[in-house]
CSV table of C-alpha atoms and ligand atoms in Angstrom, one decimal:
chain,number,residue,atom,x,y,z
A,1,UNK,CA,0.5,0.2,0.1
A,2,UNK,CA,0.9,3.4,-0.6
A,3,UNK,CA,1.4,6.4,1.9
A,4,UNK,CA,2.7,9.7,1.5
A,5,UNK,CA,5.3,11.0,3.3
A,6,UNK,CA,5.3,15.1,4.2
A,7,UNK,CA,7.9,17.7,5.6
A,8,UNK,CA,7.4,21.6,6.8
A,9,UNK,CA,8.4,23.7,4.4
A,10,UNK,CA,8.6,27.8,5.2
A,11,UNK,CA,5.2,27.7,2.6
A,12,UNK,CA,4.4,27.4,-0.9
A,13,UNK,CA,3.6,29.5,-4.0
A,14,UNK,CA,3.0,29.1,-7.0
A,15,UNK,CA,-0.9,27.3,-8.9
A,16,UNK,CA,-3.8,24.3,-8.8
A,17,UNK,CA,-5.3,23.2,-11.5
A,18,UNK,CA,-8.9,22.2,-10.1
A,19,UNK,CA,-9.9,19.1,-11.9
A,20,UNK,CA,-13.1,18.6,-12.7
A,21,UNK,CA,-15.8,17.9,-9.3
A,22,UNK,CA,-16.3,13.4,-8.1
A,23,UNK,CA,-19.7,14.5,-7.3
A,24,UNK,CA,-20.7,16.0,-10.2
A,25,UNK,CA,-19.3,12.8,-12.3
A,26,UNK,CA,-20.9,10.3,-10.7
A,27,UNK,CA,-24.0,11.0,-11.7
A,28,UNK,CA,-23.5,12.4,-14.8
A,29,UNK,CA,-21.7,8.5,-15.2
A,30,UNK,CA,-24.5,7.0,-13.9
A,31,UNK,CA,-27.4,9.0,-16.4
A,32,UNK,CA,-25.4,7.7,-19.7
A,33,UNK,CA,-27.5,4.3,-18.8
A,34,UNK,CA,-30.5,6.8,-19.8
A,35,UNK,CA,-28.8,7.7,-23.8
A,36,UNK,CA,-29.7,5.8,-26.5
A,37,UNK,CA,-26.1,7.3,-28.3
A,38,UNK,CA,-22.2,7.8,-26.9
A,39,UNK,CA,-22.0,10.2,-24.2
A,40,UNK,CA,-18.9,12.7,-24.8
A,41,UNK,CA,-18.2,13.1,-21.6
A,42,UNK,CA,-14.6,15.8,-20.5
A,43,UNK,CA,-12.6,17.0,-17.4
A,44,UNK,CA,-13.1,13.7,-15.7
A,45,UNK,CA,-11.1,12.6,-12.6
A,46,UNK,CA,-8.8,10.8,-12.4
A,47,UNK,CA,-9.3,9.6,-9.1
A,48,UNK,CA,-11.0,5.3,-8.2
A,49,UNK,CA,-14.3,6.2,-7.5
A,50,UNK,CA,-14.9,7.2,-10.5
A,51,UNK,CA,-13.1,4.7,-12.5
A,52,UNK,CA,-15.3,2.1,-9.7
A,53,UNK,CA,-17.9,3.6,-11.7
A,54,UNK,CA,-16.9,3.2,-15.0
A,55,UNK,CA,-15.8,-0.3,-14.2
A,56,UNK,CA,-20.0,-1.1,-13.0
A,57,UNK,CA,-20.9,-0.1,-16.5
A,58,UNK,CA,-18.3,-2.7,-18.6
A,59,UNK,CA,-19.8,-4.4,-15.7
A,60,UNK,CA,-23.0,-4.6,-17.2
A,61,UNK,CA,-22.4,-4.6,-20.6
A,62,UNK,CA,-21.6,-1.0,-21.0
A,63,UNK,CA,-18.7,-0.1,-22.8
A,64,UNK,CA,-15.8,3.3,-23.1
A,65,UNK,CA,-13.4,5.2,-23.7
A,66,UNK,CA,-11.1,6.7,-21.6
A,67,UNK,CA,-8.8,9.5,-23.1
A,68,UNK,CA,-6.7,12.3,-20.5
A,69,UNK,CA,-9.1,15.0,-21.3
A,70,UNK,CA,-12.1,13.4,-23.2
A,71,UNK,CA,-13.9,9.9,-22.1
A,72,UNK,CA,-17.0,8.8,-24.0
A,73,UNK,CA,-19.3,6.2,-22.6
A,74,UNK,CA,-21.8,3.9,-24.9
A,75,UNK,CA,-24.2,2.0,-23.0
A,76,UNK,CA,-27.0,0.6,-26.1
A,77,UNK,CA,-25.0,-2.6,-25.9
A,78,UNK,CA,-25.3,-2.7,-21.8
A,79,UNK,CA,-27.7,-6.1,-21.2
A,80,UNK,CA,-27.3,-6.4,-17.5
A,81,UNK,CA,-29.4,-5.3,-14.5
A,82,UNK,CA,-27.7,-6.1,-11.8
A,83,UNK,CA,-25.0,-4.2,-9.1
A,84,UNK,CA,-23.4,-6.5,-7.5
A,85,UNK,CA,-22.3,-6.1,-4.1
A,86,UNK,CA,-18.3,-6.7,-5.1
A,87,UNK,CA,-17.5,-2.9,-7.0
A,88,UNK,CA,-21.1,-1.6,-4.9
A,89,UNK,CA,-19.0,-2.7,-1.6
A,90,UNK,CA,-16.2,0.0,-2.6
A,91,UNK,CA,-18.0,2.2,-3.8
A,92,UNK,CA,-21.6,3.1,-2.0
A,93,UNK,CA,-22.5,5.5,-4.6
A,94,UNK,CA,-22.9,3.1,-7.7
A,95,UNK,CA,-26.4,3.3,-5.7
A,96,UNK,CA,-26.2,6.1,-8.3
A,97,UNK,CA,-27.1,3.4,-10.9
A,98,UNK,CA,-30.4,2.6,-9.8
A,99,UNK,CA,-32.7,5.0,-11.0
A,100,UNK,CA,-31.6,5.1,-14.4
A,101,UNK,CA,-31.7,0.8,-14.4
A,102,UNK,CA,-35.1,1.1,-13.2
A,103,UNK,CA,-35.4,3.6,-15.7
A,104,UNK,CA,-34.4,2.6,-19.0
A,105,UNK,CA,-35.8,-1.5,-18.2
A,106,UNK,CA,-38.2,-2.0,-15.6
A,107,UNK,CA,-35.9,-4.2,-13.3
A,108,UNK,CA,-32.6,-3.8,-11.0
A,109,UNK,CA,-30.9,-5.2,-9.0
A,110,UNK,CA,-28.7,-2.9,-6.8
A,111,UNK,CA,-26.4,-4.2,-3.8
A,112,UNK,CA,-27.2,-2.5,-0.5
A,113,UNK,CA,-23.8,0.1,-0.3
A,114,UNK,CA,-24.0,-0.8,3.5
A,115,UNK,CA,-22.6,2.3,5.6
A,116,UNK,CA,-18.7,3.6,5.5
A,117,UNK,CA,-16.8,4.4,8.0
A,118,UNK,CA,-17.8,8.4,8.3
A,119,UNK,CA,-22.0,6.7,9.0
A,120,UNK,CA,-24.5,4.2,8.2
A,121,UNK,CA,-25.0,6.6,4.7
A,122,UNK,CA,-28.8,4.6,4.0
A,123,UNK,CA,-30.2,4.8,1.3
A,124,UNK,CA,-34.6,4.4,2.2
A,125,UNK,CA,-35.4,8.2,0.6
A,126,UNK,CA,-34.6,6.7,-2.5
A,127,UNK,CA,-37.0,4.0,-2.8
A,128,UNK,CA,-39.7,5.5,-0.9
A,129,UNK,CA,-39.4,8.3,-3.8
A,130,UNK,CA,-39.0,5.1,-6.6
A,131,UNK,CA,-41.9,3.1,-4.6
A,132,UNK,CA,-43.9,6.2,-5.4
A,133,UNK,CA,-43.0,6.2,-8.5
A,134,UNK,CA,-45.2,2.8,-8.7
A,135,UNK,CA,-42.0,0.2,-8.6
A,136,UNK,CA,-41.9,-1.6,-6.6
A,137,UNK,CA,-38.7,-1.9,-4.7
A,138,UNK,CA,-37.9,-5.3,-2.5
A,139,UNK,CA,-34.6,-5.6,0.3
A,140,UNK,CA,-33.4,-9.8,0.0
A,141,UNK,CA,-29.7,-10.9,1.3
A,142,UNK,CA,-28.3,-8.0,0.8
A,143,UNK,CA,-29.6,-7.0,-2.8
A,144,UNK,CA,-32.3,-3.8,-3.7
A,145,UNK,CA,-35.0,-5.8,-5.9
A,146,UNK,CA,-36.5,-3.0,-8.0
A,147,UNK,CA,-39.4,-3.5,-10.7
A,148,UNK,CA,-40.6,-1.4,-12.7
A,149,UNK,CA,-42.8,-3.2,-16.1
A,150,UNK,CA,-44.7,-0.7,-17.3
A,151,UNK,CA,-42.1,2.2,-16.3
A,152,UNK,CA,-42.2,4.3,-13.7
A,153,UNK,CA,-45.1,7.1,-13.5
A,154,UNK,CA,-44.6,11.4,-12.7
A,155,UNK,CA,-45.8,12.1,-9.2
A,156,UNK,CA,-45.0,14.5,-6.5
A,157,UNK,CA,-42.2,14.0,-4.2
A,158,UNK,CA,-41.4,15.2,-1.3
A,159,UNK,CA,-38.0,14.3,0.5
A,160,UNK,CA,-38.3,14.2,4.8
A,161,UNK,CA,-34.2,15.3,4.5
A,162,UNK,CA,-32.4,16.9,2.1
A,163,UNK,CA,-30.5,13.7,-0.4
A,164,UNK,CA,-27.7,15.0,-2.4
A,165,UNK,CA,-27.8,10.9,-4.1
A,166,UNK,CA,-31.7,10.8,-4.1
A,167,UNK,CA,-32.2,13.4,-5.7
A,168,UNK,CA,-30.0,13.0,-8.5
A,169,UNK,CA,-31.7,9.1,-9.1
A,170,UNK,CA,-35.1,10.8,-8.5
A,171,UNK,CA,-34.5,13.2,-11.1
A,172,UNK,CA,-32.4,10.4,-13.7
A,173,UNK,CA,-35.3,8.4,-13.2
A,174,UNK,CA,-38.1,10.9,-13.7
A,175,UNK,CA,-36.1,11.7,-17.1
A,176,UNK,CA,-37.6,8.8,-18.3
A,177,UNK,CA,-40.2,8.3,-16.7
A,178,UNK,CA,-44.5,9.0,-18.1
A,179,UNK,CA,-45.7,12.4,-17.4
A,180,UNK,CA,-44.0,14.5,-15.1
A,181,UNK,CA,-42.3,14.3,-11.9
A,182,UNK,CA,-42.2,17.2,-8.7
A,183,UNK,CA,-39.5,16.9,-6.1
A,184,UNK,CA,-39.9,19.5,-2.7
A,185,UNK,CA,-36.7,19.7,-0.5
A,186,UNK,CA,-34.7,19.1,-3.7
A,187,UNK,CA,-31.7,19.3,-2.5
A,188,UNK,CA,-29.2,22.2,-4.8
A,189,UNK,CA,-25.1,21.2,-4.8
A,190,UNK,CA,-23.3,22.2,-7.8
A,191,UNK,CA,-23.4,18.9,-9.1
A,192,UNK,CA,-27.2,18.6,-8.9
A,193,UNK,CA,-27.5,21.3,-10.8
A,194,UNK,CA,-25.0,20.3,-13.7
A,195,UNK,CA,-27.1,16.8,-14.2
A,196,UNK,CA,-30.4,18.5,-14.6
A,197,UNK,CA,-28.4,21.6,-16.7
A,198,UNK,CA,-27.1,18.4,-19.2
A,199,UNK,CA,-30.1,16.6,-19.2
A,200,UNK,CA,-32.6,20.1,-20.3
A,201,UNK,CA,-29.7,20.2,-22.6
A,202,UNK,CA,-30.4,16.9,-23.8
A,203,UNK,CA,-34.4,16.8,-24.2
A,204,UNK,CA,-35.8,16.6,-20.4
A,205,UNK,CA,-37.3,20.0,-19.6
A,206,UNK,CA,-36.4,20.8,-16.3
A,207,UNK,CA,-38.5,23.4,-14.6
A,208,UNK,CA,-36.9,24.8,-11.1
A,209,UNK,CA,-33.0,23.9,-12.1
A,210,UNK,CA,-31.1,25.4,-9.3
A,211,UNK,CA,-33.9,25.9,-6.9
A,212,UNK,CA,-35.3,22.7,-4.2
A,213,UNK,CA,-38.7,22.8,-6.0
A,214,UNK,CA,-37.9,20.8,-10.3
A,215,UNK,CA,-40.2,19.6,-11.7
A,216,UNK,CA,-39.2,17.2,-14.1
A,217,UNK,CA,-40.6,15.8,-17.3
A,218,UNK,CA,-40.4,12.5,-18.1
A,219,UNK,CA,-39.5,11.2,-21.9
A,220,UNK,CA,-42.3,8.0,-21.2
A,221,UNK,CA,-39.6,5.7,-22.1
A,222,UNK,CA,-38.1,7.7,-24.8
A,223,UNK,CA,-34.4,7.1,-25.1
A,224,UNK,CA,-31.6,10.4,-24.7
A,225,UNK,CA,-29.8,11.4,-27.1
A,226,UNK,CA,-27.3,13.1,-25.1
A,227,UNK,CA,-25.1,16.3,-25.5
A,228,UNK,CA,-21.1,16.4,-24.9
A,229,UNK,CA,-20.3,18.1,-21.5
A,230,UNK,CA,-17.9,19.5,-19.1
A,231,UNK,CA,-17.7,18.7,-15.4
A,232,UNK,CA,-18.2,21.4,-13.8
A,233,UNK,CA,-14.7,22.5,-11.1
A,234,UNK,CA,-14.5,20.6,-7.5
A,235,UNK,CA,-14.9,22.5,-4.8
A,236,UNK,CA,-14.7,20.8,-2.4
A,237,UNK,CA,-11.0,19.7,-4.4
A,238,UNK,CA,-10.7,23.4,-4.3
A,239,UNK,CA,-11.4,23.8,-1.1
A,240,UNK,CA,-9.5,21.4,0.3
A,241,UNK,CA,-5.9,23.6,-1.2
A,242,UNK,CA,-7.4,26.4,-0.2
A,243,UNK,CA,-7.0,25.8,3.5
A,244,UNK,CA,-3.5,24.6,2.1
A,245,UNK,CA,-2.5,28.1,1.2
A,246,UNK,CA,-4.0,29.8,4.8
A,247,UNK,CA,-2.9,26.8,6.7
A,248,UNK,CA,1.2,27.5,5.8
A,249,UNK,CA,0.9,31.2,4.8
A,250,UNK,CA,0.9,30.9,0.8
A,251,UNK,CA,0.2,32.3,-1.5
A,252,UNK,CA,-1.3,30.7,-4.2
A,253,UNK,CA,-3.7,30.0,-7.1
A,254,UNK,CA,-6.3,27.8,-8.2
A,255,UNK,CA,-6.5,27.6,-11.9
A,256,UNK,CA,-10.0,25.9,-13.4
A,257,UNK,CA,-11.9,26.9,-10.5
A,258,UNK,CA,-15.1,28.4,-9.6
A,259,UNK,CA,-15.4,31.1,-7.3
A,260,UNK,CA,-19.0,31.2,-7.2
A,261,UNK,CA,-19.7,27.9,-5.8
A,262,UNK,CA,-17.5,28.4,-2.4
A,263,UNK,CA,-19.3,30.9,-1.2
A,264,UNK,CA,-19.7,29.0,2.3
A,265,UNK,CA,-16.2,27.9,1.9
A,266,UNK,CA,-15.2,31.5,1.6
A,267,UNK,CA,-17.0,33.7,3.8
A,268,UNK,CA,-15.3,31.4,6.6
A,269,UNK,CA,-11.9,31.6,5.3
A,270,UNK,CA,-12.1,35.4,5.3
A,271,UNK,CA,-13.3,35.5,8.9
A,272,UNK,CA,-10.1,33.0,9.9
A,273,UNK,CA,-8.0,36.2,8.4
A,274,UNK,CA,-7.1,35.1,4.4
A,275,UNK,CA,-8.5,37.3,1.0
A,276,UNK,CA,-8.3,36.8,-1.9
A,277,UNK,CA,-8.2,37.7,-5.4
A,278,UNK,CA,-11.0,36.6,-8.3
A,279,UNK,CA,-11.7,36.4,-11.6
A,280,UNK,CA,-14.1,33.3,-14.0
A,281,UNK,CA,-11.7,30.7,-13.3
A,282,UNK,CA,-9.3,31.8,-11.0
A,283,UNK,CA,-8.9,31.8,-7.2
A,284,UNK,CA,-5.7,33.9,-5.7
A,285,UNK,CA,-5.8,33.3,-1.3
A,286,UNK,CA,-3.7,36.0,0.7
A,287,UNK,CA,-3.3,34.8,3.1
A,288,UNK,CA,-2.9,36.2,6.5
A,289,UNK,CA,0.1,35.1,10.0
A,290,UNK,CA,-2.5,35.3,12.2
A,291,UNK,CA,-5.9,32.7,11.7
A,292,UNK,CA,-8.4,34.0,14.0
A,293,UNK,CA,-10.7,31.2,15.6
A,294,UNK,CA,-14.6,30.8,14.7
A,295,UNK,CA,-18.3,29.1,14.4
A,296,UNK,CA,-18.7,26.1,11.8
A,297,UNK,CA,-22.0,24.5,11.1
A,298,UNK,CA,-22.1,21.6,8.4
A,299,UNK,CA,-25.4,21.6,6.4
A,300,UNK,CA,-26.3,20.9,3.0
A,301,UNK,CA,-25.4,22.7,-0.3
A,302,UNK,CA,-25.3,26.9,0.2
A,303,UNK,CA,-24.2,26.5,3.2
A,304,UNK,CA,-21.2,25.3,4.3
A,305,UNK,CA,-20.3,21.8,2.9
A,306,UNK,CA,-20.2,18.5,5.2
A,307,UNK,CA,-16.6,17.5,3.3
A,308,UNK,CA,-14.6,20.8,4.2
A,309,UNK,CA,-15.1,19.9,7.8
A,310,UNK,CA,-12.3,17.8,7.9
A,311,UNK,CA,-10.4,20.2,5.9
A,312,UNK,CA,-11.3,23.5,8.4
A,313,UNK,CA,-10.4,21.6,11.5
A,314,UNK,CA,-7.4,21.0,11.3
A,315,UNK,CA,-6.9,24.8,10.2
A,316,UNK,CA,-8.6,25.9,13.2
A,317,UNK,CA,-6.0,24.2,14.9
A,318,UNK,CA,-3.5,27.3,14.2
A,319,UNK,CA,-5.8,29.2,14.9
A,320,UNK,CA,-5.4,32.4,17.6
A,321,UNK,CA,-8.0,31.4,20.2
A,322,UNK,CA,-11.1,28.0,20.8
A,323,UNK,CA,-12.9,27.3,17.2
A,324,UNK,CA,-16.4,24.7,17.1
A,325,UNK,CA,-17.7,23.0,14.9
A,326,UNK,CA,-20.1,21.1,14.3
A,327,UNK,CA,-21.0,18.3,12.2
A,328,UNK,CA,-24.8,18.3,11.0
A,329,UNK,CA,-25.1,15.7,7.9
A,330,UNK,CA,-23.2,12.9,9.8
A,331,UNK,CA,-23.3,10.6,12.9
A,332,UNK,CA,-19.5,9.4,12.4
A,333,UNK,CA,-17.2,12.4,10.5
A,334,UNK,CA,-15.1,13.5,12.9
A,335,UNK,CA,-12.7,10.2,12.3
A,336,UNK,CA,-9.3,12.8,11.9
A,337,UNK,CA,-9.7,14.3,15.3
A,338,UNK,CA,-7.9,11.2,17.1
A,339,UNK,CA,-4.6,11.2,14.5
A,340,UNK,CA,-4.9,15.0,15.3
A,341,UNK,CA,-4.9,15.1,18.7
A,342,UNK,CA,-2.0,12.6,18.0
A,343,UNK,CA,0.3,14.7,16.5
A,344,UNK,CA,-0.3,17.1,19.0
A,345,UNK,CA,-3.4,19.0,18.9
A,346,UNK,CA,-6.3,20.2,21.0
A,347,UNK,CA,-9.3,19.0,20.4
A,348,UNK,CA,-12.2,17.8,22.4
A,349,UNK,CA,-15.3,16.3,20.7
A,350,UNK,CA,-18.8,16.5,22.8
A,351,UNK,CA,-21.5,14.2,20.4
A,352,UNK,CA,-21.3,16.1,17.1
A,353,UNK,CA,-19.3,19.2,18.3
A,354,UNK,CA,-15.5,20.0,18.2
A,355,UNK,CA,-13.9,22.1,20.5
A,356,UNK,CA,-10.3,23.0,18.9
A,357,UNK,CA,-8.2,24.8,21.1
A,358,UNK,CA,-5.6,27.0,18.6
A,359,UNK,CA,-2.3,28.2,18.2
A,360,UNK,CA,-0.6,24.6,19.0
A,361,UNK,CA,2.2,23.0,17.2
A,362,UNK,CA,1.5,19.8,15.2
A,363,UNK,CA,4.6,17.6,15.5
A,364,UNK,CA,5.5,14.7,12.8
A,365,UNK,CA,4.2,11.0,13.6
A,366,UNK,CA,3.0,8.1,11.5
A,367,UNK,CA,-0.7,9.0,11.3
A,368,UNK,CA,-3.8,7.1,9.5
A,369,UNK,CA,-6.1,7.8,7.0
A,370,UNK,CA,-9.4,6.5,8.0
A,371,UNK,CA,-12.4,8.3,4.8
A,372,UNK,CA,-11.8,10.3,2.7
A,373,UNK,CA,-12.1,14.2,3.3
A,374,UNK,CA,-10.1,12.6,6.8
A,375,UNK,CA,-6.4,12.1,5.1
A,376,UNK,CA,-7.2,15.4,3.5
A,377,UNK,CA,-6.8,17.1,6.7
A,378,UNK,CA,-3.9,15.2,8.3
A,379,UNK,CA,-2.0,16.2,4.5
A,380,UNK,CA,-3.1,19.4,5.9
A,381,UNK,CA,-1.6,18.7,9.2
A,382,UNK,CA,1.6,17.4,8.1
A,383,UNK,CA,2.3,20.1,5.7
A,384,UNK,CA,3.1,22.1,8.7
A,385,UNK,CA,3.8,19.6,11.8
A,386,UNK,CA,8.0,19.4,13.0
A,387,UNK,CA,9.0,16.6,11.9
A,388,UNK,CA,7.5,13.8,9.5
A,389,UNK,CA,4.2,13.0,8.7
A,390,UNK,CA,3.2,9.6,7.3
A,391,UNK,CA,0.0,9.8,6.4
A,392,UNK,CA,-1.1,5.4,5.8
A,393,UNK,CA,-3.9,4.4,4.5
A,394,UNK,CA,-4.4,7.0,1.2
A,395,UNK,CA,-6.3,5.0,-0.8
A,396,UNK,CA,-9.5,6.8,1.2
A,397,UNK,CA,-7.6,9.7,-0.8
A,398,UNK,CA,-6.7,8.0,-4.1
A,399,UNK,CA,-10.4,7.5,-4.3
A,400,UNK,CA,-11.4,12.0,-4.8
A,401,UNK,CA,-8.2,13.6,-5.2
A,402,UNK,CA,-6.4,14.3,-8.3
A,403,UNK,CA,-2.5,13.7,-8.5
A,404,UNK,CA,-3.0,15.6,-4.9
A,405,UNK,CA,1.2,15.0,-4.2
A,406,UNK,CA,1.8,16.1,-7.6
A,407,UNK,CA,-0.5,19.3,-7.7
A,408,UNK,CA,1.9,19.9,-4.1
A,409,UNK,CA,5.0,19.0,-5.6
A,410,UNK,CA,4.7,21.7,-8.2
A,411,UNK,CA,3.3,25.0,-5.3
A,412,UNK,CA,6.7,23.7,-3.8
A,413,UNK,CA,5.7,21.4,-0.1
A,414,UNK,CA,8.4,18.4,0.6
A,415,UNK,CA,6.0,15.2,-0.3
A,416,UNK,CA,6.4,12.0,-1.3
A,417,UNK,CA,4.4,8.8,-2.2
A,418,UNK,CA,6.1,6.0,-0.9
A,419,UNK,CA,5.7,2.3,-0.4
A,420,UNK,CA,5.2,0.3,3.0
B,501,EPZ,C1,-23.0,13.2,-1.5
B,501,EPZ,O1,-24.0,11.3,-0.6
B,501,EPZ,C2,-21.6,13.0,-1.3
B,501,EPZ,N1,-21.1,12.0,-2.4
B,501,EPZ,C3,-20.9,13.2,0.1
B,501,EPZ,O2,-19.5,13.5,-0.2
B,501,EPZ,C4,-21.3,13.9,0.7
B,501,EPZ,O3,-21.3,14.5,2.0
B,501,EPZ,C5,-23.0,14.1,0.8
B,501,EPZ,O4,-23.5,14.3,0.0
B,501,EPZ,C6,-23.6,15.8,1.9
B,501,EPZ,O5,-23.3,16.6,1.3
B,501,EPZ,C7,-21.6,11.8,-4.0
B,501,EPZ,O6,-22.9,13.0,-4.0
B,501,EPZ,C8,-21.6,10.2,-4.7
B,501,EPZ,P1,-26.6,13.0,1.2
B,501,EPZ,P2,-25.1,11.7,-0.8
B,501,EPZ,O7,-28.1,11.4,0.6
B,501,EPZ,O8,-25.4,12.2,-1.9
B,501,EPZ,C9,-29.6,11.0,5.1
B,501,EPZ,C10,-17.5,13.3,0.2
B,501,EPZ,O9,-16.4,13.3,0.6
B,501,EPZ,N2,-29.7,10.1,4.1
B,501,EPZ,O10,-27.3,13.4,1.0
B,501,EPZ,O11,-25.1,10.0,0.5
B,501,EPZ,C11,-28.1,10.5,5.0
B,501,EPZ,O12,-27.3,9.9,6.3
B,501,EPZ,C12,-18.8,12.3,0.2
B,501,EPZ,O13,-17.5,13.6,-1.4
B,501,EPZ,C13,-30.7,9.1,4.5
B,501,EPZ,O14,-31.3,9.4,6.1
B,501,EPZ,O15,-25.1,12.7,1.0
B,501,EPZ,C14,-27.2,11.8,5.1
B,501,EPZ,O16,-27.6,12.2,6.9
B,501,EPZ,C15,-18.9,12.2,1.0
B,501,EPZ,N3,-31.5,8.8,4.0
B,501,EPZ,C16,-28.3,13.1,5.0
B,501,EPZ,O17,-29.3,12.1,4.3
B,501,EPZ,C17,-30.9,8.3,2.2
B,501,EPZ,O18,-31.9,8.0,1.5
B,501,EPZ,C18,-27.4,13.3,3.8
B,501,EPZ,O19,-27.0,12.3,2.6
B,501,EPZ,C19,-30.2,8.9,2.1
B,501,EPZ,C20,-29.7,9.6,2.6
């Protein structure tokens, strides 16, 4: 297994090019199941989760061709409708094939994704909405069995909780449904917005895009001719590198980034002392020497994203004063805390609230990644810790960060990928 070895440097300097968004790419790849044409996708990030979903589609009979910049997906030969446990267990977002396969073929079996390190991750809201659309849903031996022999029927869906992949699944199911589907309490993340925009450009009229009330006008089973598109920049990757600039007090510039997707993150970094120069597709961070303590509550978009919680917690260890971070979306998303404490961070946990007494000197040591964003928090801590920090189990990191160590090396960080 690989690990990252990090030694602190005085500061970073230069540009980091942001890759396409993992969490936009996953539903957009699942969406190709709705197409009758070869779908051309630009700017797919080179990360493990994308490879996993492409492999799943391949196992179902689809074909794909990947180059550095463009990926073509052909699902015309897709002839299997069972997403098996061996793949789904490695990436729970595989649940995103449920809606499209059911809509296109009238039946589908998907292994229950099960929980992951950060929480139970139930899919009850996905299933309840599909049942409302007329699907027969059963759970047997760890698999979801779904059928809708006469196709799905558009209806009014109200999500009890905002669910990002739940919203995406139902948008895709509704795209081929008979009649119109209205989703209230829909997720408004930019990744969901792009899925709506691509579908809307491909013949599926969707009203209310970017709002929490979406109306999808189904095509009554007609497959789509999906137009070529480029995946939006990854706002969480971008936020992570902004935190790298802030924690190392370095002025770095992100390119291929959309600041409009980072409102809450930029606001919190400003509160902590940074300022920014922003253009259409770049962000330059001007960090402050003194990092101010902050209060953060994670909520759905456009509020502060849970996927940036771990990174800000690492940053808060260097702030002057006491920061409070409350995690409201997932039940177990503080596993980076114990590793940061081993580096000397002064953090106490009380249920879903972390209290971080800043101004602590961190010391490098062996630390273990536990989930995707926790891993990036440990890398950030390693950039400013005294001595050497070895971050183990970075397969977690490789799920969602494209060439992280190379991007950091390009701005002067002392980061090496080594073999255990
Ligand atoms: C998406 O996960 C993202 N993953 C997550 O990013 C992100 O943390 C999360 O949204 C919240 O923003 C992808 O887009 C692939 P949810 P998702 O359904 O859709 C509960 C990363 O680091 N819920 O919005 O699975 C759930 O337990 C990953 O890139 C139900 O109760 O999250 C959670 O408390 C981690 N029943 C809340 O809703 C359901 O049927 C939000 O979950 C579905 C969700």
